[in-house]
Short mmCIF file of C-alpha atoms and ligand atoms in Angstrom, two decimals:
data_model
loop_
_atom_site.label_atom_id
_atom_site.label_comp_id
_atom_site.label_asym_id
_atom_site.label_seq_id
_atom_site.Cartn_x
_atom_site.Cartn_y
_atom_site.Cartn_z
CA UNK A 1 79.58 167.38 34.00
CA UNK A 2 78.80 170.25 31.05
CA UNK A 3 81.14 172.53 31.23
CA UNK A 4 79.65 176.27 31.18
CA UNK A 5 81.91 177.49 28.33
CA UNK A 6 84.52 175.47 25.55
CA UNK A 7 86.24 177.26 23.09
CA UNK A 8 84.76 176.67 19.27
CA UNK A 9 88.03 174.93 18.77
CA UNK A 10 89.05 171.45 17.74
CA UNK A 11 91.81 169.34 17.16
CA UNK A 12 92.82 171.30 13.75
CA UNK A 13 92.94 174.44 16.01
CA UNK A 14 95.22 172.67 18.01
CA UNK A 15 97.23 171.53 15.55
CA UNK A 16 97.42 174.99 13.99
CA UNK A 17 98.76 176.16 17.10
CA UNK A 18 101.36 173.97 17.10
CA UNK A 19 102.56 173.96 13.30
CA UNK A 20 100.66 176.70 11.67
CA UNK A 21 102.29 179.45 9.27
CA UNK A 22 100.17 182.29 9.59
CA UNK A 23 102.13 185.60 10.91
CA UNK A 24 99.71 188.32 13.03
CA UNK A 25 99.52 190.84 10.23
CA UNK A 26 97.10 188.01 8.29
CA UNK A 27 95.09 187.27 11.43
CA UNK A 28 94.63 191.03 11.41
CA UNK A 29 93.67 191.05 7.50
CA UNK A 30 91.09 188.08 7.93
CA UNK A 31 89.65 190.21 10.99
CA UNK A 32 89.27 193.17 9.33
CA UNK A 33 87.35 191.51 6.19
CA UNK A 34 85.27 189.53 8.71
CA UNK A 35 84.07 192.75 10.51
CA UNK A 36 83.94 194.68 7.67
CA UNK A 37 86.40 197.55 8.47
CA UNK A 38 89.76 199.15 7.07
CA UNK A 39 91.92 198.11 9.70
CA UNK A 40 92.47 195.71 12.38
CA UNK A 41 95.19 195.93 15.12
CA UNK A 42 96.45 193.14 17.26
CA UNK A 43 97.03 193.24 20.84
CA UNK A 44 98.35 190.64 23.63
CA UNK A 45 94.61 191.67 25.44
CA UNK A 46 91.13 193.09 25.24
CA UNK A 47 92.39 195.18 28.00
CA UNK A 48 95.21 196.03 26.66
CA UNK A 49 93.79 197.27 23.20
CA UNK A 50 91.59 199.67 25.48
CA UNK A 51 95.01 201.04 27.12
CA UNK A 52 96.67 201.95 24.10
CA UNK A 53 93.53 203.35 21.85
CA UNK A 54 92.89 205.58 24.79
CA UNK A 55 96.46 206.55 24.45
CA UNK A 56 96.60 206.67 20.95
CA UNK A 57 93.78 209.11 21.11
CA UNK A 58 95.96 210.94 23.43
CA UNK A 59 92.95 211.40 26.26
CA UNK A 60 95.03 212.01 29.90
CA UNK A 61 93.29 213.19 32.80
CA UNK A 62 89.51 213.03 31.42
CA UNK A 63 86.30 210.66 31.87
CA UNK A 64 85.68 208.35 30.51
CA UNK A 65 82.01 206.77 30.23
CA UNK A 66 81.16 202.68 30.70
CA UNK A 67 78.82 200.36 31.33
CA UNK A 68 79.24 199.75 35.90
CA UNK A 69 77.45 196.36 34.61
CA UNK A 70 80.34 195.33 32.37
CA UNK A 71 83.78 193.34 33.21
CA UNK A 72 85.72 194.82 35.82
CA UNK A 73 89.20 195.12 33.55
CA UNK A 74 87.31 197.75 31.36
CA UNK A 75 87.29 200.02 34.32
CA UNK A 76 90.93 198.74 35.32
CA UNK A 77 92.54 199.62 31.39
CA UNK A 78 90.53 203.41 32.18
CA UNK A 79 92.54 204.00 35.51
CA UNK A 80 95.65 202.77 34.40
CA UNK A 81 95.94 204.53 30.98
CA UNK A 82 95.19 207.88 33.25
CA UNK A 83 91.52 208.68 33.20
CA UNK A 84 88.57 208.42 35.40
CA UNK A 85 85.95 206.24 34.94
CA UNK A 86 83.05 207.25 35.00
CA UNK A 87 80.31 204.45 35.82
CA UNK A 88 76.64 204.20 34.03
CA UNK A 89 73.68 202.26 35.90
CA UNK A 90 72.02 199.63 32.92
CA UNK A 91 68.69 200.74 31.32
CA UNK A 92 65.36 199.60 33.27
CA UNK A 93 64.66 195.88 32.39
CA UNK A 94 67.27 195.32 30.29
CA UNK A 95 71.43 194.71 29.95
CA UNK A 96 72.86 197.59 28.16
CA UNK A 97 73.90 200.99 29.84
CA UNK A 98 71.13 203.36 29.99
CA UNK A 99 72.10 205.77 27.28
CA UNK A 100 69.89 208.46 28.84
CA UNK A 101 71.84 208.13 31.88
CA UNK A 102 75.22 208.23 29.90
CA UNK A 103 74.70 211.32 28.06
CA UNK A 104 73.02 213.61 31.59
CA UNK A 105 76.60 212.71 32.28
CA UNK A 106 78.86 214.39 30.23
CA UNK A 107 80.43 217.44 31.24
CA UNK A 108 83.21 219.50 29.76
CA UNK A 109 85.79 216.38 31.14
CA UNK A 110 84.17 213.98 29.45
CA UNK A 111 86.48 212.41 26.55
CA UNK A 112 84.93 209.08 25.40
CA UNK A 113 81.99 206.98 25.78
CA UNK A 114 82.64 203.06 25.61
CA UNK A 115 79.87 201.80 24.11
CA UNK A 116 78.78 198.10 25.45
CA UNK A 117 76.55 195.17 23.49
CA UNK A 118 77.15 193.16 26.70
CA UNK A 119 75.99 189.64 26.38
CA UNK A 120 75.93 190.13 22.68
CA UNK A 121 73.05 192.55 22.75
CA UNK A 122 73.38 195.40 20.33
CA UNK A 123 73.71 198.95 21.60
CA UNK A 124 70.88 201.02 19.94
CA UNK A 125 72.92 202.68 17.30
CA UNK A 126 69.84 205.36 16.91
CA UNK A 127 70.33 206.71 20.50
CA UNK A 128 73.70 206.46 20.57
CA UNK A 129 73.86 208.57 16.73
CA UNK A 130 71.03 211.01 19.08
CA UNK A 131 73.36 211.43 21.78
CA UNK A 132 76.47 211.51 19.58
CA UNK A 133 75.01 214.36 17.41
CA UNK A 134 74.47 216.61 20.23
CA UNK A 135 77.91 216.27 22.06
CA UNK A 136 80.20 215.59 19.24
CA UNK A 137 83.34 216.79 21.07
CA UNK A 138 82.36 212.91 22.87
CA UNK A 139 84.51 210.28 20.97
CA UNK A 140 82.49 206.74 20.68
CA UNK A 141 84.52 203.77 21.04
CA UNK A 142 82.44 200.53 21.15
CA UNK A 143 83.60 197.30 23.26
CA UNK A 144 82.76 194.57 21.39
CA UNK A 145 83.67 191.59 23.50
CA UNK A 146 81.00 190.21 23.70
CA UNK A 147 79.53 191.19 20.33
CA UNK A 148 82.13 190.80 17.58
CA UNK A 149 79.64 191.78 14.52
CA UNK A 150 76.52 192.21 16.80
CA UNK A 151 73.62 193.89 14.52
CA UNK A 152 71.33 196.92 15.43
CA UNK A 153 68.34 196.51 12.83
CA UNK A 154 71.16 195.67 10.11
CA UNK A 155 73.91 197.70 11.04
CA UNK A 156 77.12 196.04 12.86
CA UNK A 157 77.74 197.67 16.42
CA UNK A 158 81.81 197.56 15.39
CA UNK A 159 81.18 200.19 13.10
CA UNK A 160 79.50 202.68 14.77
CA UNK A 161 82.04 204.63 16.78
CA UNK A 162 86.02 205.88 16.39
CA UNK A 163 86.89 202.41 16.79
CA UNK A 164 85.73 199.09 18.23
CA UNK A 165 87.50 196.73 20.91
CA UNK A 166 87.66 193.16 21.28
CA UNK A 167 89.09 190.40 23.35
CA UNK A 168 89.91 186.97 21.95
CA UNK A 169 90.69 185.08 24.86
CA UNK A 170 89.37 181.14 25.59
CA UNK A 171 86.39 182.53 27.10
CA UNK A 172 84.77 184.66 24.31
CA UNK A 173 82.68 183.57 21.15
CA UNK A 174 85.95 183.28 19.09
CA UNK A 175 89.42 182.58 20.06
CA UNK A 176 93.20 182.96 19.54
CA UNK A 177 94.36 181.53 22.26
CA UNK A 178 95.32 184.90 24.05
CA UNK A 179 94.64 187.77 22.55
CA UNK A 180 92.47 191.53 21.73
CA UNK A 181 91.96 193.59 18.77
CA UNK A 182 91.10 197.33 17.46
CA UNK A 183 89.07 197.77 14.48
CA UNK A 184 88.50 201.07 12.95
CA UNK A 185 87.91 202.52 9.42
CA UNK A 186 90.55 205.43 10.69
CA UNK A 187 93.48 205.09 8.78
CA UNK A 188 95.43 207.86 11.35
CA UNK A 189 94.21 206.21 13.71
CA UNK A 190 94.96 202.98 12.94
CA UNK A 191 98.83 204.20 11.85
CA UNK A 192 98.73 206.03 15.35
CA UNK A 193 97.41 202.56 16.88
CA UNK A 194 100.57 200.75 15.43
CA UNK A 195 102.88 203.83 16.18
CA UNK A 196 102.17 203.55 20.19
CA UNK A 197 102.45 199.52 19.85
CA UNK A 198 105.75 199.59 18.31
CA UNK A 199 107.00 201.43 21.01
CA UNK A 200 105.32 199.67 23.87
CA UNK A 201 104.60 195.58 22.86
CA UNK A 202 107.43 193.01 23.02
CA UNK A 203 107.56 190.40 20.68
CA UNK A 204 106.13 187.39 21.05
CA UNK A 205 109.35 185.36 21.71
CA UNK A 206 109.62 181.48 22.86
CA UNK A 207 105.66 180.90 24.36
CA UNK A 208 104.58 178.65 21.13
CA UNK A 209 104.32 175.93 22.88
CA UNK A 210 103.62 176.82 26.17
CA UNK A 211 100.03 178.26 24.22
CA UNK A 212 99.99 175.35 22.14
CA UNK A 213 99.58 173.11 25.05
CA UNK A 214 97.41 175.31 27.26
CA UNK A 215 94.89 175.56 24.21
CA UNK A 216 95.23 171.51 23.79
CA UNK A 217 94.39 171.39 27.50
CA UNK A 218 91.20 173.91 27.49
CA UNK A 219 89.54 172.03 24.34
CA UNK A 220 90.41 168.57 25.78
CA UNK A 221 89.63 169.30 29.74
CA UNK A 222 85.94 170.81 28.54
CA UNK A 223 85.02 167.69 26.65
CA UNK A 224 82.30 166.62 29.22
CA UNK A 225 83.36 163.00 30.37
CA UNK A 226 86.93 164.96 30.93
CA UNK A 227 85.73 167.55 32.69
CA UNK A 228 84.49 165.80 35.31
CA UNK A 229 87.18 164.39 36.07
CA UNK A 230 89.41 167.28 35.63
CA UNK A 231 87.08 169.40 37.89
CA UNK A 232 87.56 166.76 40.39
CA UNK A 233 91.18 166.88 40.38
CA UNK A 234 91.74 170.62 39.95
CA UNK A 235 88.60 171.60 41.92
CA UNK A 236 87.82 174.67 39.60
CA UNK A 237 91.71 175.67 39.46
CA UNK A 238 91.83 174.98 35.47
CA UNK A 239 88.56 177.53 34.78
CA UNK A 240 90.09 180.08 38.02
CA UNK A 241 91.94 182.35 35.33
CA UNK A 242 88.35 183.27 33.97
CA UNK A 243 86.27 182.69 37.06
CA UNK A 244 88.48 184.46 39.65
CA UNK A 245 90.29 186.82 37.61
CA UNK A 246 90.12 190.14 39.37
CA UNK A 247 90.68 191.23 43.37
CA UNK A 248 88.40 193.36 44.44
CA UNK A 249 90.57 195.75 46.19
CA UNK A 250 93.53 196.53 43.55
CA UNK A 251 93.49 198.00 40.08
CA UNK A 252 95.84 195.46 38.05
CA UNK A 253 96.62 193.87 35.00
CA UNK A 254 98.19 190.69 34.35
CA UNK A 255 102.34 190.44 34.18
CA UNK A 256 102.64 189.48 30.09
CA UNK A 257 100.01 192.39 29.40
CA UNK A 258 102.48 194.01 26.66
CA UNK A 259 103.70 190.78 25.58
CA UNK A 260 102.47 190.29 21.51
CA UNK A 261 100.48 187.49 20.56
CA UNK A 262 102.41 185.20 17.68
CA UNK A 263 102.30 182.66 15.38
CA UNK A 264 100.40 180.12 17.25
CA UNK A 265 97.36 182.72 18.17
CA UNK A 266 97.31 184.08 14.96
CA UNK A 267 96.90 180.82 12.81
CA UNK A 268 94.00 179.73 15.51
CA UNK A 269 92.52 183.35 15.39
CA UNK A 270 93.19 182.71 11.10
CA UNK A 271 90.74 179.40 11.55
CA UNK A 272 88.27 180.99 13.83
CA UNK A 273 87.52 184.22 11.77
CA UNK A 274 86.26 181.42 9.21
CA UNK A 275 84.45 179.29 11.78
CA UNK A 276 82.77 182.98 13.04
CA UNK A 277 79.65 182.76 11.56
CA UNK A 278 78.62 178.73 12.03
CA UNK A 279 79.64 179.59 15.60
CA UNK A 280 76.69 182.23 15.77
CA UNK A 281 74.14 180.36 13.85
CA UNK A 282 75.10 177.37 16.29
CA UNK A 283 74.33 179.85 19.76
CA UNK A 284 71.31 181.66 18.61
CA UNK A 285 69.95 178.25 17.59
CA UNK A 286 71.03 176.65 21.25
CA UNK A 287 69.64 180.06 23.01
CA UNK A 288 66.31 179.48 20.70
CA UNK A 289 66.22 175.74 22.02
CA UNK A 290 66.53 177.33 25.84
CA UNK A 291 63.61 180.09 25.41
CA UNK A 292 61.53 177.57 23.88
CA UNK A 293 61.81 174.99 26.71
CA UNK A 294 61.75 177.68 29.18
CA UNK A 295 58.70 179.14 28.07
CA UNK A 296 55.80 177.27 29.97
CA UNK A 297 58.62 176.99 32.95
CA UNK A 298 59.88 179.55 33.75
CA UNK A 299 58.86 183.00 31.39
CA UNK A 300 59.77 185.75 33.43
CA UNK A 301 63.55 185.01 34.02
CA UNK A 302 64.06 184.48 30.21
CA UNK A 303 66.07 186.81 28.49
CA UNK A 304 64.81 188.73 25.20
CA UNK A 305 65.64 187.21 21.62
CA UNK A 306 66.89 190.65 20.17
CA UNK A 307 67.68 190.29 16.48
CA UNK A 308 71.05 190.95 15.48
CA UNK A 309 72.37 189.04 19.20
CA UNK A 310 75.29 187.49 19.01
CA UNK A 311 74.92 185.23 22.39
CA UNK A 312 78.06 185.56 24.14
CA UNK A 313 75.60 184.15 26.87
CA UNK A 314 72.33 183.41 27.62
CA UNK A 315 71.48 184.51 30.41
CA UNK A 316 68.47 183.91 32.88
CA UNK A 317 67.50 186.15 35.93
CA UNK A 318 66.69 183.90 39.18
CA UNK A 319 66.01 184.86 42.53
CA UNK A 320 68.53 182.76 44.21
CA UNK A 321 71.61 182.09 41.50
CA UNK A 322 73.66 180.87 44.15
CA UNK A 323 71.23 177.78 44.71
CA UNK A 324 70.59 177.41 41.00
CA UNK A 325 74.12 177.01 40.65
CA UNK A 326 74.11 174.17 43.25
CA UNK A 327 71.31 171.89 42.33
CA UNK A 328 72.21 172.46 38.73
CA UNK A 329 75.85 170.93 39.98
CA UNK A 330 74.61 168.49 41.42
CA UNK A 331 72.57 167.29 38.27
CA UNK A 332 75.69 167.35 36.17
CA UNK A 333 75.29 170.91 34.74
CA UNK A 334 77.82 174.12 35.32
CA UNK A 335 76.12 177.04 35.50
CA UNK A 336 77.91 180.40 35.03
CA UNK A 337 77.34 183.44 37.14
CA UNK A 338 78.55 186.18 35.10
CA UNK A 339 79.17 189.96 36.47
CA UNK A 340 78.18 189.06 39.94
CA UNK A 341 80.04 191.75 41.24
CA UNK A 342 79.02 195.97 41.16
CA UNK A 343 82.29 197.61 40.07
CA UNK A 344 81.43 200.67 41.27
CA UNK A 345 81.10 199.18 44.65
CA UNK A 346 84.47 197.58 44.80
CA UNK A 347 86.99 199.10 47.51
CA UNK A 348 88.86 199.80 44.58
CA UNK A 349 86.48 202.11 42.71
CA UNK A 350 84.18 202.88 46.15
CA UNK A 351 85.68 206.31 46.25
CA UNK A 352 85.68 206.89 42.22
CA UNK A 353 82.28 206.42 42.48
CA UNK A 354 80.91 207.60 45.08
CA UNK A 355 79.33 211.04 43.37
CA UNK A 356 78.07 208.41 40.62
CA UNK A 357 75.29 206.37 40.45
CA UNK A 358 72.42 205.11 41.66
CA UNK A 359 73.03 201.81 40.22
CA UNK A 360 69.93 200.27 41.11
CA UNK A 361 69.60 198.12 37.81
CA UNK A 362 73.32 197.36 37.81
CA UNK A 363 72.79 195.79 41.30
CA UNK A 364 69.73 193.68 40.28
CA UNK A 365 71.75 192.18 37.16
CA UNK A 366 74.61 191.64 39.34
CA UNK A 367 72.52 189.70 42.44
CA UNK A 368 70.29 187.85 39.42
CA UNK A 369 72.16 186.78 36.82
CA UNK A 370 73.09 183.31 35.57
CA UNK A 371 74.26 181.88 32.11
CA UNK A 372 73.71 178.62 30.70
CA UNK A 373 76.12 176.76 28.25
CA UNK A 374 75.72 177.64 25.19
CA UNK A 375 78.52 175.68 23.25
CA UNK A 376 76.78 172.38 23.61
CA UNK A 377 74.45 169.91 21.13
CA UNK A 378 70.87 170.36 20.57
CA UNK A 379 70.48 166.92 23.06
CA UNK A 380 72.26 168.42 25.70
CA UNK A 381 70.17 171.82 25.51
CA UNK A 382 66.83 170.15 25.57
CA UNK A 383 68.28 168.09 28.74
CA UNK A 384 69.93 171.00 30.42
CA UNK A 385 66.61 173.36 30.10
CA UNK A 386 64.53 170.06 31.23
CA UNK A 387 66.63 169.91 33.94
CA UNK A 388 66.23 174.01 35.15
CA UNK A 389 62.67 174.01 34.18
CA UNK A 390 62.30 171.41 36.91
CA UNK A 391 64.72 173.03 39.11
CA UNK A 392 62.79 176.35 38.36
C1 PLP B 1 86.73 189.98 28.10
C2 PLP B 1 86.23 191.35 28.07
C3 PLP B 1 87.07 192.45 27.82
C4 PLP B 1 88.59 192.43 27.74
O1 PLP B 1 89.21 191.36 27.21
P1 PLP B 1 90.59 190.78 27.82
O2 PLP B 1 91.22 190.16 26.63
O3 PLP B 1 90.20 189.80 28.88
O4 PLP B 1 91.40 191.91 28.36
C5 PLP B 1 86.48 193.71 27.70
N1 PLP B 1 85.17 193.87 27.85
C6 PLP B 1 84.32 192.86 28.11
C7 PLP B 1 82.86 193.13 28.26
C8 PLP B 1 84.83 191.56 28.25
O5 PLP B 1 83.99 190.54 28.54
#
């Protein structure tokens, strides 16, 4: 079985884990330098990064704009630092929150926009500057999680904006184990950032090893031949953290969510800032491979090869991903179904949103969309777009 996602790590990554020397402050340093800003600030989450620059910018009681096709703890880290969010249908045809639609949206509450490349599409940066320059009193923070140095005609999303956020968990292009980050080019800022960390985030204490292992386990168990067998044994429990990581009816966050990343992160997230760019070559070459083979096949479902992309995923729009999913299965190939849910139409955010929307394109992406693995040899891709083309 091909796993849908692995981690760009390897047994040295493992081993750094383990032994490595580096402390958080040089994971931050290499971070900065590889996305070309001032500062970098290290957090035990995407999500939480999100919590604390919203409180660092000291924004209580105010909206806050976002993508409602985007992942669902986005809208979680708005509620519980004390704002509203307020939810943006995607633009017609494409992934990316209509900007349009964003800025007939602000009102006199509105504090921030959070910015999206979702899927490692760029945000366009001239729109955004448009919108910006006629409601500057709207702070631009850009969420980079799927996009860490994602290009609009040359320019690198993370720098357009107050500051940029990013999560660095197993599941994203690059890795520390656990994990999230705040870049900015805002030296108050960034001394505010560490001000409101200091007080809130616990060291990182006694989990080494516990990380060590688990990041042994995710690059060993998504080796193919092993991941067979460990999907046989586990039945999806090993993947569930990143699969089934939300309920749809409470606002939460997980238990460690102030607890600091350490040693064992940082000198895997020291590695993978090097490994960064090889790791985006490698996907926009695989997702070339996929629109290539998918071209006589299946042309309509493709999605567009945007310069600049930094292919978190490549994604496909089907009529039926549920069935995809199955007879893909069943030919040895995991496909992912990524943002399958609406936030805004979650009990938990029903009544939020109710005055918001229509989010008729939202709903499209989130009944359509599937993404293929990404991670994988050139072989592999040709078989695994063979094998949807005939599916298809
Ligand atoms: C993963 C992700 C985050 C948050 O990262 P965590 O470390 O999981 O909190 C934020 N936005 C998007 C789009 C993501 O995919």
């Amino acid at each position: 079985m091909i796993p849908r996602l692995r981690p760009a790590t390897g047994l040295f990554d493992v081993i750094a884990a383990f032994v490595g020397r580096y402390h958080v402050v040089e994971f931050e340093r290499s971070f900065a330098k590889l996305m070309g800003q001032a500062h970098a600030i290290a957090f035990p989450y995407g999500r939480t990064a999100q919590m604390m620059l919203i409180e660092a910018l000291g924004f209580k009681d105010r909206d806050i704009l976002l993508p409602a096709y985007s992942c669902v703890v986005v809208a979680h880290a708005i509620v519980l630092s004390g704002n509203r969010p307020v939810f943006i249908d995607s633009e017609p045809g494409g992934f990316n929150m209509d900007l349009d639609k964003a800025e007939a949206a602000i009102t006199e509450r509105t504090a921030a926009i959070i910015a999206t490349s979702i899927h490692g599409y760029p945000v366009d940066l001239d729109r955004l500057e448009r919108l910006s320059a006629a409601h500057s009193e709207v702070v631009i923070l850009q969420d980079c999680a799927h996009s860490f140095s994602a290009e609009w005609q040359g320019s690198p999303v993370q720098r357009a904006g107050r500051a940029a956020i990013f999560g660095l968990n197993i599941s994203k292009l690059m890795t520390s184990i656990f994990g999230g980050m705040i870049t900015t080019d805002d030296t108050e800022l960034a001394e505010k950032l560490r001000a409101v960390r200091a007080r809130q985030i616990k060291g990182a204490g006694g989990r080494r090893i516990g990380r060590a292992l688990y990041l042994g386990a995710a690059t060993v168990a998504l080796v193919p031949s092993i991941f067979s067998f460990v999907r046989y044994i586990s039945r999806f429990g090993l993947l569930d953290r990143f699969v089934r990581y939300y309920d749809e009816t409470l606002i939460d966050i997980p238990a460690d969510y102030l607890d600091q990343i350490g040693r064992a992160e940082a000198s895997v997230g020291v590695r993978q800032c090097a490994a960064y760019p090889g790791i985006v070559e490698h996907r926009r070459h695989i997702a070339g491979i996929y629109n290539t083979m998918l071209e006589s096949r299946y042309p309509e479902g493709r999605p567009p090869m945007v310069e600049g992309a930094t292919w978190s995923h490549y994604v496909l729009r089907v009529p039926d991903p549920e069935k995809l999913v199955r007879e893909a299965a069943a030919r040895g190939i995991e496909i992912g179904r990524i943002i399958d849910y609406c936030v805004p139409d979650m009990p938990a955010y029903r009544e939020i949103a109710a005055s918001q929307g229509p989010f008729d394109e939202t709903r499209r992406l989130n009944a359509s969309v599937v993404n293929l693995p990404l991670w994988v040899s050139e072989r592999t891709a040709r078989r695994v777009a063979a094998t949807l083309g005939a599916i298809l």
